[in-house]
Coordinates of C-alpha atoms in Angstrom, one line a residue:
Chain R
M1 CA 3.4 13.3 8.9
S2 CA 0.6 11.8 11.1
G3 CA 1.4 8.7 9.2
L4 CA -0.2 6.1 6.7
H5 CA -4.3 7.3 6.1
H6 CA -5.4 5.0 3.4
V7 CA -3.8 2.6 0.9
G8 CA -5.9 2.3 -2.6
I9 CA -6.5 -0.4 -4.5
A10 CA -7.9 -0.7 -7.7
V11 CA -10.7 -3.4 -8.0
D12 CA -13.1 -4.2 -11.3
D13 CA -16.6 -5.2 -8.7
L14 CA -16.8 -2.8 -5.5
D15 CA -18.9 -4.7 -3.9
A16 CA -17.5 -8.0 -4.4
A17 CA -14.3 -6.6 -3.3
I18 CA -16.0 -5.2 -0.4
A19 CA -17.4 -8.6 0.8
N20 CA -13.8 -10.1 0.3
Y21 CA -12.6 -7.6 2.6
E22 CA -14.9 -8.2 5.0
A23 CA -14.6 -11.8 5.3
L24 CA -10.9 -12.1 4.8
F25 CA -9.8 -9.0 7.1
G26 CA -12.8 -8.0 9.4
A27 CA -13.2 -4.7 7.1
S28 CA -16.2 -2.4 7.6
V29 CA -17.6 0.4 5.0
E30 CA -16.9 3.6 6.7
H31 CA -17.7 5.8 3.0
R32 CA -19.1 4.9 -0.1
E33 CA -19.7 7.4 -3.0
T34 CA -19.6 7.9 -6.4
V35 CA -18.0 10.6 -7.9
P36 CA -18.4 11.0 -11.6
D37 CA -15.9 14.2 -12.2
Q38 CA -12.7 11.5 -11.1
G39 CA -14.4 8.7 -12.9
V40 CA -14.8 6.0 -9.8
E41 CA -17.1 4.3 -7.3
A42 CA -14.9 4.3 -4.3
A43 CA -15.4 3.3 -0.9
L44 CA -13.4 3.6 2.4
L45 CA -12.9 0.5 4.6
R46 CA -12.1 0.9 8.2
V47 CA -9.3 -2.4 8.7
G48 CA -8.5 -2.1 12.8
G49 CA -7.4 1.3 13.2
S50 CA -6.5 1.7 9.7
R51 CA -8.0 2.5 6.7
V52 CA -8.7 0.7 2.7
E53 CA -10.1 2.3 0.0
L54 CA -11.4 0.2 -2.8
L55 CA -11.3 2.1 -6.4
R56 CA -14.0 0.5 -8.9
P57 CA -13.2 2.7 -12.5
L58 CA -17.1 4.3 -13.7
E59 CA -15.1 3.8 -17.5
P60 CA -12.4 2.2 -18.7
D61 CA -11.1 5.5 -19.9
T62 CA -10.4 6.9 -16.5
P63 CA -7.0 7.0 -14.2
V64 CA -8.4 3.7 -12.2
G65 CA -9.7 2.5 -15.6
R66 CA -6.5 2.6 -17.3
F67 CA -4.6 1.5 -14.3
L68 CA -6.7 -1.7 -14.5
A69 CA -6.4 -2.3 -17.9
K70 CA -2.6 -1.9 -17.8
R71 CA -1.9 -4.1 -14.3
G72 CA -4.7 -5.5 -13.3
P73 CA -6.8 -5.3 -9.9
G74 CA -4.4 -4.5 -6.9
L75 CA -2.4 -1.9 -5.3
H76 CA -3.0 1.3 -6.7
H77 CA -1.5 4.4 -4.1
V78 CA -0.9 5.3 -1.0
A79 CA -1.9 8.1 1.4
F80 CA -0.2 9.6 4.4
E81 CA -2.1 12.4 6.4
V82 CA -0.8 15.4 7.2
A83 CA -1.8 18.7 8.7
D84 CA -1.2 21.0 5.8
V85 CA -1.6 19.6 2.3
A86 CA -0.9 23.1 0.3
A87 CA 2.5 23.4 2.3
E88 CA 3.5 19.6 1.6
L89 CA 3.2 20.4 -1.9
A90 CA 4.5 23.6 -1.8
R91 CA 7.7 22.2 0.0
L92 CA 8.0 19.6 -2.4
R93 CA 7.7 22.0 -5.7
A94 CA 10.4 24.4 -3.7
D95 CA 13.1 21.0 -4.0
G96 CA 12.1 20.5 -7.8
V97 CA 9.8 16.8 -7.0
Q98 CA 7.2 16.1 -9.6
L99 CA 4.2 16.8 -8.8
I100 CA 0.2 15.7 -10.1
D101 CA -1.3 18.4 -8.1
E102 CA 0.9 21.2 -7.8
E103 CA -2.2 23.0 -5.5
P104 CA -4.3 20.7 -3.2
R105 CA -7.9 19.5 -4.8
Q106 CA -11.1 18.0 -2.9
G107 CA -10.4 14.5 -3.1
L108 CA -13.2 11.4 -2.4
F109 CA -14.8 11.8 0.7
G110 CA -14.3 16.2 1.2
L111 CA -10.6 15.4 1.9
Q112 CA -8.2 17.6 0.7
V113 CA -5.5 16.1 -1.2
G114 CA -2.6 16.2 -3.3
F115 CA -0.9 13.4 -5.4
V116 CA 2.9 13.4 -6.1
H117 CA 4.2 11.6 -9.5
P118 CA 5.4 8.2 -9.6
E119 CA 8.2 9.7 -11.1
A120 CA 9.5 11.2 -7.9
T121 CA 8.7 8.4 -5.8
G122 CA 10.6 5.3 -7.2
G123 CA 7.1 4.1 -8.9
V124 CA 4.8 4.8 -6.0
L125 CA 1.8 6.9 -6.2
A126 CA 1.7 8.9 -3.0
E127 CA -1.0 11.1 -1.5
F128 CA -1.3 13.8 0.8
V129 CA -4.6 13.9 3.0
G130 CA -5.2 17.0 4.9
R131 CA -6.7 16.0 8.5
Chain T
M1 CA -7.2 -7.4 13.2
S2 CA -5.1 -3.8 14.3
G3 CA -4.7 -2.3 11.3
L4 CA -2.1 -1.8 9.0
H5 CA 1.4 -2.8 10.1
H6 CA 3.5 -1.6 6.6
V7 CA 3.1 -1.1 3.3
G8 CA 6.0 -3.0 1.0
I9 CA 7.5 -1.1 -1.6
A10 CA 10.1 -3.0 -4.8
V11 CA 13.0 -1.1 -5.1
D12 CA 16.4 -0.9 -7.7
D13 CA 18.4 1.2 -5.0
L14 CA 17.8 1.0 -1.1
D15 CA 20.5 3.4 -0.2
A16 CA 18.7 5.9 -2.7
A17 CA 15.1 5.2 -2.1
I18 CA 15.6 5.3 1.8
A19 CA 17.1 8.9 1.0
N20 CA 14.4 10.3 -1.1
Y21 CA 11.5 8.8 1.5
E22 CA 13.7 10.7 3.9
A23 CA 13.5 13.8 1.7
L24 CA 10.0 13.1 0.5
F25 CA 7.9 12.0 3.6
G26 CA 10.2 12.5 6.2
A27 CA 11.0 8.5 6.9
S28 CA 13.5 7.5 9.2
V29 CA 15.0 3.9 9.1
E30 CA 14.5 1.6 11.9
H31 CA 15.9 -1.2 11.1
R32 CA 17.9 -2.9 8.2
E33 CA 18.1 -6.1 7.3
T34 CA 19.6 -8.6 5.3
V35 CA 17.8 -11.9 4.2
P36 CA 19.8 -14.4 1.8
D37 CA 17.4 -16.9 2.7
Q38 CA 14.4 -14.6 1.1
G39 CA 16.7 -13.0 -1.2
V40 CA 15.9 -9.2 0.0
E41 CA 17.9 -6.2 1.8
A42 CA 15.5 -4.9 3.4
A43 CA 14.6 -0.9 5.1
L44 CA 11.5 -0.9 7.5
L45 CA 11.0 3.1 7.6
R46 CA 8.8 4.9 10.1
V47 CA 6.7 7.9 8.8
G48 CA 4.6 9.7 11.2
G49 CA 3.2 6.5 12.9
S50 CA 3.5 4.3 10.4
R51 CA 6.0 1.7 8.6
V52 CA 7.0 1.4 5.5
E53 CA 9.4 -1.0 4.2
L54 CA 11.3 -1.3 1.0
L55 CA 12.6 -4.1 -0.7
R56 CA 15.5 -4.5 -2.7
P57 CA 16.1 -7.9 -4.8
L58 CA 19.7 -9.5 -4.0
E59 CA 19.4 -11.3 -7.4
P60 CA 17.0 -11.2 -10.3
D61 CA 15.9 -14.6 -9.7
T62 CA 13.9 -14.0 -6.0
P63 CA 10.7 -13.3 -5.9
V64 CA 11.0 -9.6 -5.3
G65 CA 13.7 -9.6 -8.5
R66 CA 10.7 -10.9 -10.5
F67 CA 8.6 -8.3 -9.6
L68 CA 10.8 -5.9 -10.4
A69 CA 11.3 -7.3 -13.5
K70 CA 7.9 -7.7 -14.8
R71 CA 6.2 -4.8 -12.9
G72 CA 8.9 -2.2 -12.2
P73 CA 9.8 -0.6 -9.0
G74 CA 6.7 0.3 -6.7
L75 CA 3.9 -0.8 -4.1
H76 CA 4.6 -4.3 -3.8
H77 CA 2.3 -5.7 -0.6
V78 CA 0.4 -4.8 2.3
A79 CA 0.4 -6.8 6.0
F80 CA -2.1 -5.9 8.5
E81 CA -0.9 -6.9 12.0
V82 CA -2.8 -8.9 13.9
A83 CA -2.7 -10.3 17.4
D84 CA -2.3 -14.2 16.3
V85 CA -0.6 -14.9 12.9
A86 CA -1.3 -19.0 13.1
A87 CA -5.1 -18.3 14.2
E88 CA -5.8 -15.9 11.2
L89 CA -4.0 -17.9 8.7
A90 CA -5.9 -20.8 9.8
R91 CA -9.4 -19.2 10.0
L92 CA -8.5 -18.2 5.9
R93 CA -7.9 -21.8 5.1
A94 CA -11.0 -23.1 6.7
D95 CA -12.7 -20.7 4.4
G96 CA -11.2 -22.2 1.5
V97 CA -8.8 -18.9 1.3
Q98 CA -5.7 -19.5 -1.2
L99 CA -2.6 -19.1 1.2
I100 CA 1.1 -18.6 0.2
D101 CA 1.9 -19.6 4.0
E102 CA -0.1 -22.9 5.6
E103 CA 1.7 -21.7 8.7
P104 CA 3.5 -18.5 10.3
R105 CA 6.9 -18.5 9.5
Q106 CA 9.5 -15.8 10.5
G107 CA 9.4 -12.9 8.0
L108 CA 12.2 -9.6 7.9
F109 CA 13.1 -8.5 11.4
G110 CA 12.2 -11.2 13.4
L111 CA 8.3 -10.7 13.1
Q112 CA 5.7 -13.4 12.8
V113 CA 4.3 -13.3 9.2
G114 CA 2.0 -15.3 7.0
F115 CA 1.6 -14.2 3.6
V116 CA -2.0 -14.6 1.6
H117 CA -2.1 -15.3 -2.2
P118 CA -3.6 -12.4 -4.5
E119 CA -6.0 -14.5 -6.0
A120 CA -7.6 -14.5 -2.8
T121 CA -7.7 -10.4 -2.5
G122 CA -8.2 -9.4 -5.7
G123 CA -4.5 -8.8 -6.9
V124 CA -3.1 -7.5 -3.7
L125 CA -0.1 -9.4 -1.9
A126 CA -1.6 -9.1 1.9
E127 CA 0.4 -10.1 4.6
F128 CA -0.4 -10.6 8.4
V129 CA 2.5 -9.3 11.1
G130 CA 1.9 -10.7 14.6
R131 CA 2.2 -8.3 17.2

């Protein structure tokens, strides 16, 4: 486990959120991408040596759209960088930990990712991101 | 802005949450402290090169207790490490940004901190932590 890869934040208006994070925290956009399959437009921001991922739903009936409807904008998930996503998922699966992804899949920005279910983490949607 | 200092997570049972984060993410406890003034028992965990702060309310009628009652356990705040908390708060105050702390105060583990209001950040409780 290398540490935090990024913190994911659900937003209503991506342009406004980017401008706000630039002004508040000196953020700068590293990547920006629309992924229809996942129902999001996303921006990965650098804040100092760290990353913040802003997620805007393309439609209300998407995972991030349902999150916004239920909770409003705010902290959505936390991602940990690991050497081998498949190995981390296999380790947790062997321990009986509830996963969203049994196997790695391609996430935003071409990253290999796998999500752990919030039921397993005390209410935190947690993601592994491959190096 | 150096980057993320920690991600703060509200929990019901601190011992259980620590054990769970050790098992899931290879976390280890760096500090643990009860702060009656702030109504929390907190543990700062290392996860690789990053930190996760677990917060258990001492009473229901505390900021973290009210958060748990309203939202349940989960992601609570995000903290950015900065060289000078007072300067960051002054910069945002001059821009008319809504703050929780107008001046730095002593936070958990002896750190100098200042909080930005979630109204200013798109629903994210954000903290500056001094180096």
